[in-house]
Amino acid sequence: MPVITFANTKGGAGKTTAALILAGELSRRGNRVTILDADPRGWISRWHAIAGAGSLISVVAVNEETIETATAKAKKRGGYILVDLPSSHDALLAKAVGLADHVMIPVQGCAMDAHGGAEVLELLKELADKCDVRIPHSIVLTRVNAAVTTRALQAAKDFLAARGISTLSTAIAERAAYRDVFDKGGLLQSMNPAEVSNLSKALENAARLADEIVALMPQKTVRTTATRKAPVAKAA
Ligand SMILES: Nc1ncnc2c1ncn2[C@@H]1O[C@H](COP(=O)(O)OP(=O)(O)OP(=O)(O)O)[C@@H](O)[C@H]1O
Ligand SMILES: [Mg+2]
């Protein structure tokens, strides 16, 4: 089953939030989701400890030593495997990226975020050039002001496309609901619309994001952990 890894070496780029939004929407659709929490600060584990997230979502804390075994175990469980990485540029990043079926690189509009994203793109290129491992990947624009014009967003996408970088058409908007779900625990769909502004828009954005990501996944993941070991690539 697909392993989707969220990576950007810039802290605060929106990796954990994007993983939570996707996990919630995938589980709402009846999919099992295992989130591998590879961040030693354990944000996802803390979020899960607050209010749980229904029976379909499991969270497993992993590190560089355990991520490969945990991924194999999660594959046996079935469903989607989402990996939330810390912002470090190290061997864990290289290993996690090597185990992924798709690497999502959340990038906000700021230059530092783009720089962190570029480090992940360089690592992916290194894996392709030196290890002949080509891992599909996409930029996902995050914390986009909901009022931003479609034209401005399109310009950012065109800029990335001109450099051969694929970007999801769905951007993740800046929404109070996404902050609240992270801070208060639980899932977007169990929040009270009377208490959270624009919850329906946040849910709609989550649904579009999941539609696009699901469509990018291979219908059947053919690679097995036996044939697809994490390549030994050195992170800078
Ligand atoms: N789309 C969004 N709307 C509103 N707030 C957001 C959004 N995305 C992220 N945030 C907020 O921005 C902060 C950083 O986001 P997040 O923790 O997801 O980034 P990260 O890349 O996982 O950071 P780190 O590298 O520290 O793990 C958090 O407080 C989060 O609530
Ligand atoms: Mg995080």
Short mmCIF file of N, CA and C in Angstrom, two decimals, residues 30-207:
data_model
loop_
_atom_site.label_atom_id
_atom_site.label_comp_id
_atom_site.label_asym_id
_atom_site.label_seq_id
_atom_site.Cartn_x
_atom_site.Cartn_y
_atom_site.Cartn_z
N GLY A 30 -13.04 5.78 4.71
CA GLY A 30 -13.04 4.35 5.06
C GLY A 30 -11.70 3.65 4.88
N ASN A 31 -10.64 4.42 4.64
CA ASN A 31 -9.32 3.80 4.49
C ASN A 31 -8.63 3.68 5.84
N ARG A 32 -7.87 2.60 5.97
CA ARG A 32 -6.97 2.53 7.12
C ARG A 32 -5.80 3.46 6.85
N VAL A 33 -5.31 4.11 7.89
CA VAL A 33 -4.15 4.99 7.73
C VAL A 33 -3.20 4.74 8.89
N THR A 34 -1.95 4.47 8.56
CA THR A 34 -0.94 4.39 9.61
C THR A 34 -0.04 5.60 9.44
N ILE A 35 0.09 6.40 10.49
CA ILE A 35 1.00 7.54 10.42
C ILE A 35 2.27 7.15 11.16
N LEU A 36 3.38 7.18 10.45
CA LEU A 36 4.66 6.91 11.09
C LEU A 36 5.22 8.26 11.54
N ASP A 37 5.30 8.44 12.83
CA ASP A 37 5.77 9.70 13.39
C ASP A 37 7.28 9.63 13.55
N ALA A 38 7.97 10.20 12.58
CA ALA A 38 9.44 10.12 12.59
C ALA A 38 10.07 11.36 13.22
N ASP A 39 9.23 12.25 13.75
CA ASP A 39 9.76 13.45 14.39
C ASP A 39 10.00 13.16 15.87
N PRO A 40 11.24 13.26 16.33
CA PRO A 40 11.50 12.98 17.75
C PRO A 40 10.69 13.85 18.71
N ARG A 41 10.21 14.99 18.22
CA ARG A 41 9.38 15.82 19.10
C ARG A 41 7.95 15.28 19.21
N GLY A 42 7.62 14.33 18.30
CA GLY A 42 6.36 13.58 18.44
C GLY A 42 5.08 14.38 18.36
N TRP A 43 5.02 15.35 17.44
CA TRP A 43 3.79 16.16 17.35
C TRP A 43 2.57 15.32 17.00
N ILE A 44 2.74 14.41 16.06
CA ILE A 44 1.59 13.59 15.64
C ILE A 44 1.17 12.67 16.79
N SER A 45 2.16 12.14 17.50
CA SER A 45 1.83 11.25 18.63
C SER A 45 1.08 12.04 19.70
N ARG A 46 1.51 13.29 19.92
CA ARG A 46 0.83 14.13 20.92
C ARG A 46 -0.60 14.42 20.48
N TRP A 47 -0.73 14.77 19.18
CA TRP A 47 -2.07 15.04 18.63
C TRP A 47 -2.97 13.81 18.84
N HIS A 48 -2.45 12.63 18.55
CA HIS A 48 -3.22 11.41 18.66
C HIS A 48 -3.60 11.11 20.10
N ALA A 49 -2.68 11.47 21.02
CA ALA A 49 -2.93 11.18 22.44
C ALA A 49 -4.05 12.07 23.00
N ILE A 50 -4.28 13.24 22.40
CA ILE A 50 -5.29 14.17 22.95
C ILE A 50 -6.70 13.57 22.85
N ALA A 51 -7.07 13.15 21.65
CA ALA A 51 -8.46 12.73 21.48
C ALA A 51 -8.62 11.50 20.59
N GLY A 52 -7.51 10.86 20.24
CA GLY A 52 -7.60 9.73 19.31
C GLY A 52 -8.03 10.24 17.95
N ALA A 53 -8.28 9.31 17.03
CA ALA A 53 -8.71 9.76 15.70
C ALA A 53 -9.50 8.65 15.03
N GLY A 54 -10.28 7.93 15.83
CA GLY A 54 -11.09 6.85 15.27
C GLY A 54 -10.25 5.59 15.09
N SER A 55 -10.95 4.51 14.83
CA SER A 55 -10.27 3.21 14.80
C SER A 55 -9.42 2.99 13.54
N LEU A 56 -9.65 3.82 12.51
CA LEU A 56 -8.92 3.58 11.26
C LEU A 56 -7.51 4.19 11.26
N ILE A 57 -7.27 5.13 12.16
CA ILE A 57 -5.95 5.79 12.17
C ILE A 57 -5.09 5.27 13.31
N SER A 58 -3.90 4.78 12.95
CA SER A 58 -2.93 4.38 13.99
C SER A 58 -1.71 5.28 13.85
N VAL A 59 -1.07 5.52 14.95
CA VAL A 59 0.15 6.32 14.94
C VAL A 59 1.26 5.49 15.58
N VAL A 60 2.38 5.43 14.89
CA VAL A 60 3.52 4.65 15.39
C VAL A 60 4.75 5.57 15.39
N ALA A 61 5.40 5.68 16.52
CA ALA A 61 6.63 6.50 16.58
C ALA A 61 7.77 5.67 15.99
N VAL A 62 8.56 6.29 15.12
CA VAL A 62 9.67 5.57 14.49
C VAL A 62 10.94 6.43 14.54
N ASN A 63 12.06 5.79 14.32
CA ASN A 63 13.32 6.53 14.17
C ASN A 63 14.10 5.89 13.03
N GLU A 64 15.32 6.33 12.85
CA GLU A 64 16.10 5.84 11.71
C GLU A 64 16.27 4.33 11.74
N GLU A 65 16.38 3.76 12.94
CA GLU A 65 16.58 2.31 13.06
C GLU A 65 15.29 1.52 12.78
N THR A 66 14.13 2.10 13.19
CA THR A 66 12.90 1.30 13.16
C THR A 66 12.00 1.58 11.96
N ILE A 67 12.32 2.61 11.19
CA ILE A 67 11.35 3.04 10.15
C ILE A 67 11.11 1.95 9.08
N GLU A 68 12.14 1.21 8.75
CA GLU A 68 11.98 0.21 7.69
C GLU A 68 11.06 -0.93 8.15
N THR A 69 11.32 -1.44 9.34
CA THR A 69 10.49 -2.52 9.89
C THR A 69 9.06 -2.03 10.11
N ALA A 70 8.93 -0.81 10.63
CA ALA A 70 7.59 -0.26 10.89
C ALA A 70 6.82 -0.09 9.58
N THR A 71 7.52 0.29 8.52
CA THR A 71 6.85 0.45 7.22
C THR A 71 6.34 -0.91 6.72
N ALA A 72 7.20 -1.93 6.85
CA ALA A 72 6.80 -3.28 6.41
C ALA A 72 5.59 -3.77 7.20
N LYS A 73 5.59 -3.51 8.49
CA LYS A 73 4.47 -3.93 9.35
C LYS A 73 3.19 -3.20 8.96
N ALA A 74 3.33 -1.90 8.70
CA ALA A 74 2.16 -1.09 8.34
C ALA A 74 1.60 -1.56 6.99
N LYS A 75 2.49 -1.99 6.10
CA LYS A 75 2.02 -2.47 4.79
C LYS A 75 1.16 -3.72 4.97
N LYS A 76 1.53 -4.55 5.93
CA LYS A 76 0.73 -5.77 6.20
C LYS A 76 -0.65 -5.37 6.72
N ARG A 77 -0.70 -4.28 7.48
CA ARG A 77 -1.97 -3.82 8.04
C ARG A 77 -2.88 -3.31 6.91
N GLY A 78 -2.25 -2.80 5.85
CA GLY A 78 -3.01 -2.31 4.69
C GLY A 78 -3.37 -0.84 4.83
N GLY A 79 -3.91 -0.29 3.75
CA GLY A 79 -4.29 1.12 3.76
C GLY A 79 -3.12 2.01 3.40
N TYR A 80 -3.22 3.25 3.79
CA TYR A 80 -2.19 4.25 3.46
C TYR A 80 -1.21 4.39 4.62
N ILE A 81 0.04 4.65 4.24
CA ILE A 81 1.07 4.90 5.25
C ILE A 81 1.58 6.32 5.01
N LEU A 82 1.44 7.16 6.01
CA LEU A 82 1.91 8.54 5.88
C LEU A 82 3.08 8.71 6.84
N VAL A 83 4.15 9.32 6.35
CA VAL A 83 5.34 9.50 7.20
C VAL A 83 5.53 10.99 7.45
N ASP A 84 5.55 11.36 8.73
CA ASP A 84 5.78 12.76 9.11
C ASP A 84 7.22 12.90 9.57
N LEU A 85 8.01 13.60 8.77
CA LEU A 85 9.44 13.75 9.07
C LEU A 85 9.73 15.04 9.83
N PRO A 86 10.80 15.05 10.60
CA PRO A 86 11.24 16.32 11.19
C PRO A 86 11.94 17.15 10.12
N SER A 87 12.41 18.32 10.50
CA SER A 87 13.03 19.18 9.48
C SER A 87 14.52 18.89 9.29
N SER A 88 15.04 17.89 9.97
CA SER A 88 16.48 17.62 9.88
C SER A 88 16.87 17.06 8.51
N HIS A 89 18.10 17.37 8.12
CA HIS A 89 18.61 16.87 6.85
C HIS A 89 19.65 15.83 7.21
N ASP A 90 19.23 14.59 7.33
CA ASP A 90 20.12 13.56 7.86
C ASP A 90 19.81 12.19 7.24
N ALA A 91 20.37 11.17 7.85
CA ALA A 91 20.18 9.83 7.31
C ALA A 91 18.73 9.37 7.40
N LEU A 92 18.00 9.86 8.42
CA LEU A 92 16.58 9.50 8.53
C LEU A 92 15.81 10.00 7.30
N LEU A 93 16.11 11.22 6.90
CA LEU A 93 15.45 11.79 5.72
C LEU A 93 15.75 10.91 4.49
N ALA A 94 17.02 10.57 4.31
CA ALA A 94 17.42 9.77 3.14
C ALA A 94 16.71 8.41 3.16
N LYS A 95 16.64 7.81 4.34
CA LYS A 95 16.02 6.49 4.45
C LYS A 95 14.52 6.57 4.19
N ALA A 96 13.87 7.56 4.81
CA ALA A 96 12.42 7.70 4.67
C ALA A 96 12.04 8.00 3.22
N VAL A 97 12.81 8.86 2.59
CA VAL A 97 12.54 9.21 1.20
C VAL A 97 12.72 7.97 0.31
N GLY A 98 13.73 7.18 0.64
CA GLY A 98 13.98 5.96 -0.13
C GLY A 98 12.87 4.92 0.00
N LEU A 99 12.14 4.95 1.11
CA LEU A 99 11.05 3.99 1.32
C LEU A 99 9.71 4.46 0.75
N ALA A 100 9.68 5.72 0.30
CA ALA A 100 8.40 6.32 -0.10
C ALA A 100 7.96 5.91 -1.50
N ASP A 101 6.64 5.87 -1.69
CA ASP A 101 6.10 5.73 -3.04
C ASP A 101 5.89 7.11 -3.64
N HIS A 102 5.69 8.09 -2.77
CA HIS A 102 5.54 9.46 -3.25
C HIS A 102 6.00 10.39 -2.13
N VAL A 103 6.81 11.36 -2.48
CA VAL A 103 7.26 12.34 -1.49
C VAL A 103 6.50 13.64 -1.73
N MET A 104 5.82 14.09 -0.69
CA MET A 104 5.10 15.37 -0.75
C MET A 104 5.97 16.43 -0.10
N ILE A 105 6.19 17.51 -0.77
CA ILE A 105 7.05 18.56 -0.23
C ILE A 105 6.20 19.82 0.00
N PRO A 106 5.74 20.01 1.23
CA PRO A 106 4.95 21.21 1.49
C PRO A 106 5.84 22.45 1.45
N VAL A 107 5.39 23.45 0.74
CA VAL A 107 6.16 24.68 0.60
C VAL A 107 5.21 25.87 0.77
N GLN A 108 5.56 26.75 1.69
CA GLN A 108 4.80 28.00 1.81
C GLN A 108 5.39 28.99 0.82
N GLY A 109 4.80 30.12 0.75
CA GLY A 109 5.27 31.10 -0.23
C GLY A 109 6.68 31.63 0.05
N CYS A 110 7.23 31.39 1.26
CA CYS A 110 8.47 32.07 1.59
C CYS A 110 9.72 31.37 1.03
N ALA A 111 10.77 32.16 0.86
CA ALA A 111 11.98 31.67 0.22
C ALA A 111 12.68 30.58 1.03
N MET A 112 12.66 30.68 2.37
CA MET A 112 13.34 29.69 3.20
C MET A 112 12.68 28.31 3.06
N ASP A 113 11.36 28.34 2.95
CA ASP A 113 10.63 27.09 2.76
C ASP A 113 11.01 26.45 1.44
N ALA A 114 11.10 27.30 0.42
CA ALA A 114 11.46 26.81 -0.91
C ALA A 114 12.87 26.23 -0.86
N HIS A 115 13.74 26.86 -0.07
CA HIS A 115 15.11 26.38 0.07
C HIS A 115 15.11 24.99 0.71
N GLY A 116 14.32 24.82 1.78
CA GLY A 116 14.19 23.51 2.44
C GLY A 116 13.63 22.47 1.48
N GLY A 117 12.67 22.91 0.66
CA GLY A 117 12.09 22.00 -0.33
C GLY A 117 13.12 21.60 -1.37
N ALA A 118 13.98 22.57 -1.74
CA ALA A 118 15.01 22.31 -2.74
C ALA A 118 16.00 21.26 -2.23
N GLU A 119 16.27 21.26 -0.92
CA GLU A 119 17.18 20.25 -0.37
C GLU A 119 16.60 18.85 -0.54
N VAL A 120 15.29 18.74 -0.37
CA VAL A 120 14.65 17.43 -0.56
C VAL A 120 14.70 17.05 -2.04
N LEU A 121 14.46 18.03 -2.90
CA LEU A 121 14.52 17.75 -4.34
C LEU A 121 15.93 17.30 -4.75
N GLU A 122 16.95 17.93 -4.14
CA GLU A 122 18.34 17.53 -4.45
C GLU A 122 18.60 16.09 -4.02
N LEU A 123 18.08 15.74 -2.85
CA LEU A 123 18.25 14.37 -2.35
C LEU A 123 17.57 13.38 -3.30
N LEU A 124 16.39 13.73 -3.76
CA LEU A 124 15.67 12.85 -4.70
C LEU A 124 16.46 12.69 -5.99
N LYS A 125 17.10 13.77 -6.41
CA LYS A 125 17.89 13.72 -7.64
C LYS A 125 19.12 12.85 -7.42
N GLU A 126 19.70 12.97 -6.24
CA GLU A 126 20.88 12.17 -5.90
C GLU A 126 20.53 10.67 -5.91
N LEU A 127 19.36 10.37 -5.35
CA LEU A 127 18.91 8.96 -5.34
C LEU A 127 18.74 8.44 -6.77
N ALA A 128 18.19 9.31 -7.63
CA ALA A 128 17.98 8.92 -9.02
C ALA A 128 19.32 8.74 -9.74
N ASP A 129 20.24 9.69 -9.54
CA ASP A 129 21.51 9.67 -10.27
C ASP A 129 22.44 8.58 -9.77
N LYS A 130 22.54 8.46 -8.42
CA LYS A 130 23.54 7.54 -7.88
C LYS A 130 23.00 6.15 -7.60
N CYS A 131 21.73 6.04 -7.24
CA CYS A 131 21.19 4.73 -6.85
C CYS A 131 20.16 4.23 -7.86
N ASP A 132 19.86 5.02 -8.88
CA ASP A 132 18.87 4.66 -9.88
C ASP A 132 17.49 4.39 -9.26
N VAL A 133 17.21 5.10 -8.20
CA VAL A 133 15.90 4.98 -7.56
C VAL A 133 15.14 6.28 -7.83
N ARG A 134 14.06 6.15 -8.59
CA ARG A 134 13.30 7.35 -8.96
C ARG A 134 12.00 7.39 -8.18
N ILE A 135 11.90 8.34 -7.30
CA ILE A 135 10.71 8.40 -6.44
C ILE A 135 9.83 9.57 -6.87
N PRO A 136 8.59 9.25 -7.22
CA PRO A 136 7.69 10.34 -7.61
C PRO A 136 7.55 11.34 -6.46
N HIS A 137 7.46 12.60 -6.81
CA HIS A 137 7.35 13.60 -5.76
C HIS A 137 6.59 14.82 -6.28
N SER A 138 6.00 15.55 -5.37
CA SER A 138 5.25 16.76 -5.74
C SER A 138 5.39 17.80 -4.66
N ILE A 139 5.42 19.03 -5.10
CA ILE A 139 5.32 20.16 -4.18
C ILE A 139 3.84 20.35 -3.85
N VAL A 140 3.53 20.61 -2.59
CA VAL A 140 2.17 21.03 -2.28
C VAL A 140 2.28 22.40 -1.61
N LEU A 141 1.66 23.38 -2.25
CA LEU A 141 1.72 24.74 -1.70
C LEU A 141 0.82 24.80 -0.47
N THR A 142 1.37 25.34 0.62
CA THR A 142 0.62 25.34 1.88
C THR A 142 0.44 26.75 2.43
N ARG A 143 -0.48 26.84 3.37
CA ARG A 143 -0.76 28.09 4.07
C ARG A 143 -1.02 29.23 3.09
N VAL A 144 -1.66 28.86 2.00
CA VAL A 144 -1.98 29.86 0.98
C VAL A 144 -3.16 30.68 1.47
N ASN A 145 -3.02 31.97 1.41
CA ASN A 145 -4.11 32.85 1.80
C ASN A 145 -5.31 32.56 0.92
N ALA A 146 -6.45 32.28 1.56
CA ALA A 146 -7.64 31.89 0.79
C ALA A 146 -8.05 32.98 -0.20
N ALA A 147 -7.62 34.22 0.08
CA ALA A 147 -8.01 35.33 -0.80
C ALA A 147 -7.05 35.47 -1.98
N VAL A 148 -5.99 34.66 -2.00
CA VAL A 148 -5.01 34.80 -3.07
C VAL A 148 -5.67 34.48 -4.42
N THR A 149 -5.34 35.24 -5.40
CA THR A 149 -6.02 35.04 -6.68
C THR A 149 -5.53 33.77 -7.35
N THR A 150 -6.39 33.17 -8.11
CA THR A 150 -6.04 31.97 -8.85
C THR A 150 -4.86 32.27 -9.77
N ARG A 151 -4.84 33.51 -10.25
CA ARG A 151 -3.78 33.88 -11.19
C ARG A 151 -2.40 33.87 -10.49
N ALA A 152 -2.37 34.40 -9.25
CA ALA A 152 -1.11 34.44 -8.50
C ALA A 152 -0.63 33.02 -8.19
N LEU A 153 -1.58 32.17 -7.84
CA LEU A 153 -1.25 30.78 -7.53
C LEU A 153 -0.74 30.07 -8.79
N GLN A 154 -1.42 30.35 -9.88
CA GLN A 154 -1.02 29.75 -11.16
C GLN A 154 0.40 30.19 -11.54
N ALA A 155 0.73 31.44 -11.23
CA ALA A 155 2.07 31.95 -11.56
C ALA A 155 3.12 31.16 -10.78
N ALA A 156 2.84 30.86 -9.50
CA ALA A 156 3.78 30.08 -8.68
C ALA A 156 3.93 28.68 -9.26
N LYS A 157 2.81 28.09 -9.66
CA LYS A 157 2.86 26.73 -10.24
C LYS A 157 3.62 26.72 -11.56
N ASP A 158 3.39 27.75 -12.38
CA ASP A 158 4.08 27.84 -13.67
C ASP A 158 5.59 27.97 -13.46
N PHE A 159 5.97 28.76 -12.44
CA PHE A 159 7.38 28.96 -12.11
C PHE A 159 8.03 27.60 -11.80
N LEU A 160 7.34 26.79 -10.98
CA LEU A 160 7.89 25.48 -10.60
C LEU A 160 7.87 24.52 -11.80
N ALA A 161 6.78 24.56 -12.56
CA ALA A 161 6.66 23.67 -13.72
C ALA A 161 7.77 23.93 -14.72
N ALA A 162 8.13 25.22 -14.89
CA ALA A 162 9.19 25.59 -15.83
C ALA A 162 10.52 24.98 -15.42
N ARG A 163 10.64 24.66 -14.13
CA ARG A 163 11.87 24.02 -13.63
C ARG A 163 11.70 22.51 -13.51
N GLY A 164 10.65 22.00 -14.10
CA GLY A 164 10.43 20.55 -14.13
C GLY A 164 9.95 19.97 -12.81
N ILE A 165 9.40 20.82 -11.95
CA ILE A 165 8.94 20.33 -10.65
C ILE A 165 7.42 20.27 -10.65
N SER A 166 6.87 19.09 -10.35
CA SER A 166 5.41 19.01 -10.38
C SER A 166 4.82 19.51 -9.07
N THR A 167 3.75 20.23 -9.22
CA THR A 167 3.09 20.85 -8.07
C THR A 167 1.62 20.45 -8.10
N LEU A 168 1.08 20.07 -6.95
CA LEU A 168 -0.34 19.72 -6.92
C LEU A 168 -1.16 20.94 -7.30
N SER A 169 -2.25 20.71 -8.03
CA SER A 169 -3.11 21.87 -8.35
C SER A 169 -3.82 22.34 -7.10
N THR A 170 -4.06 21.43 -6.17
CA THR A 170 -4.72 21.84 -4.93
C THR A 170 -3.69 22.38 -3.95
N ALA A 171 -3.86 23.61 -3.54
CA ALA A 171 -3.00 24.18 -2.50
C ALA A 171 -3.75 24.06 -1.18
N ILE A 172 -3.00 23.97 -0.09
CA ILE A 172 -3.64 23.94 1.24
C ILE A 172 -3.76 25.38 1.73
N ALA A 173 -4.99 25.77 1.98
CA ALA A 173 -5.22 27.16 2.41
C ALA A 173 -4.84 27.34 3.88
N GLU A 174 -4.59 28.57 4.25
CA GLU A 174 -4.40 28.93 5.66
C GLU A 174 -5.79 28.94 6.29
N ARG A 175 -6.03 28.03 7.22
CA ARG A 175 -7.35 27.93 7.84
C ARG A 175 -7.22 27.71 9.33
N ALA A 176 -8.05 28.42 10.08
CA ALA A 176 -8.05 28.25 11.54
C ALA A 176 -8.34 26.79 11.90
N ALA A 177 -9.20 26.14 11.11
CA ALA A 177 -9.58 24.75 11.40
C ALA A 177 -8.36 23.83 11.41
N TYR A 178 -7.39 24.10 10.54
CA TYR A 178 -6.20 23.24 10.46
C TYR A 178 -5.31 23.45 11.68
N ARG A 179 -5.28 24.69 12.17
CA ARG A 179 -4.52 24.97 13.39
C ARG A 179 -5.20 24.31 14.58
N ASP A 180 -6.53 24.44 14.62
CA ASP A 180 -7.29 23.91 15.76
C ASP A 180 -7.19 22.40 15.85
N VAL A 181 -7.25 21.75 14.70
CA VAL A 181 -7.24 20.28 14.71
C VAL A 181 -5.90 19.78 15.23
N PHE A 182 -4.86 20.50 14.91
CA PHE A 182 -3.51 20.16 15.36
C PHE A 182 -3.41 20.38 16.88
N ASP A 183 -3.95 21.52 17.34
CA ASP A 183 -3.82 21.87 18.76
C ASP A 183 -4.79 21.11 19.66
N LYS A 184 -6.00 20.90 19.16
CA LYS A 184 -7.04 20.34 20.04
C LYS A 184 -7.24 18.84 19.89
N GLY A 185 -6.62 18.25 18.87
CA GLY A 185 -6.75 16.82 18.66
C GLY A 185 -8.01 16.49 17.88
N GLY A 186 -8.18 15.21 17.55
CA GLY A 186 -9.36 14.76 16.81
C GLY A 186 -9.26 15.07 15.33
N LEU A 187 -10.41 14.99 14.66
CA LEU A 187 -10.44 15.13 13.21
C LEU A 187 -11.29 16.34 12.80
N LEU A 188 -10.98 16.87 11.65
CA LEU A 188 -11.74 18.02 11.13
C LEU A 188 -13.23 17.73 11.10
N GLN A 189 -13.56 16.51 10.64
CA GLN A 189 -14.98 16.19 10.45
C GLN A 189 -15.75 16.05 11.75
N SER A 190 -15.01 15.94 12.88
CA SER A 190 -15.76 15.88 14.15
C SER A 190 -15.81 17.24 14.85
N MET A 191 -15.30 18.28 14.18
CA MET A 191 -15.34 19.60 14.81
C MET A 191 -16.73 20.21 14.66
N ASN A 192 -17.02 21.14 15.56
CA ASN A 192 -18.32 21.79 15.55
C ASN A 192 -18.28 23.01 14.62
N PRO A 193 -19.08 22.99 13.52
CA PRO A 193 -19.03 24.10 12.57
C PRO A 193 -19.38 25.44 13.22
N ALA A 194 -20.09 25.37 14.34
CA ALA A 194 -20.48 26.63 15.02
C ALA A 194 -19.27 27.23 15.73
N GLU A 195 -18.29 26.40 16.02
CA GLU A 195 -17.14 26.89 16.79
C GLU A 195 -15.91 27.18 15.94
N VAL A 196 -15.89 26.66 14.70
CA VAL A 196 -14.69 26.82 13.87
C VAL A 196 -15.06 27.56 12.59
N SER A 197 -14.36 28.66 12.34
CA SER A 197 -14.76 29.43 11.16
C SER A 197 -14.37 28.71 9.88
N ASN A 198 -15.27 28.77 8.93
CA ASN A 198 -15.05 28.19 7.60
C ASN A 198 -14.68 26.71 7.61
N LEU A 199 -15.29 25.96 8.53
CA LEU A 199 -14.97 24.53 8.61
C LEU A 199 -15.32 23.80 7.29
N SER A 200 -16.46 24.20 6.69
CA SER A 200 -16.86 23.51 5.46
C SER A 200 -15.82 23.73 4.36
N LYS A 201 -15.22 24.93 4.33
CA LYS A 201 -14.21 25.21 3.30
C LYS A 201 -12.95 24.39 3.58
N ALA A 202 -12.62 24.24 4.87
CA ALA A 202 -11.45 23.44 5.23
C ALA A 202 -11.68 21.97 4.83
N LEU A 203 -12.89 21.49 5.03
CA LEU A 203 -13.21 20.09 4.67
C LEU A 203 -13.17 19.89 3.16
N GLU A 204 -13.67 20.89 2.47
CA GLU A 204 -13.70 20.83 1.00
C GLU A 204 -12.26 20.82 0.45
N ASN A 205 -11.41 21.65 1.03
CA ASN A 205 -10.00 21.72 0.63
C ASN A 205 -9.32 20.37 0.89
N ALA A 206 -9.64 19.76 2.05
CA ALA A 206 -9.06 18.46 2.40
C ALA A 206 -9.50 17.39 1.40
N ALA A 207 -10.77 17.46 1.00
CA ALA A 207 -11.30 16.47 0.05
C ALA A 207 -10.62 16.60 -1.30
#
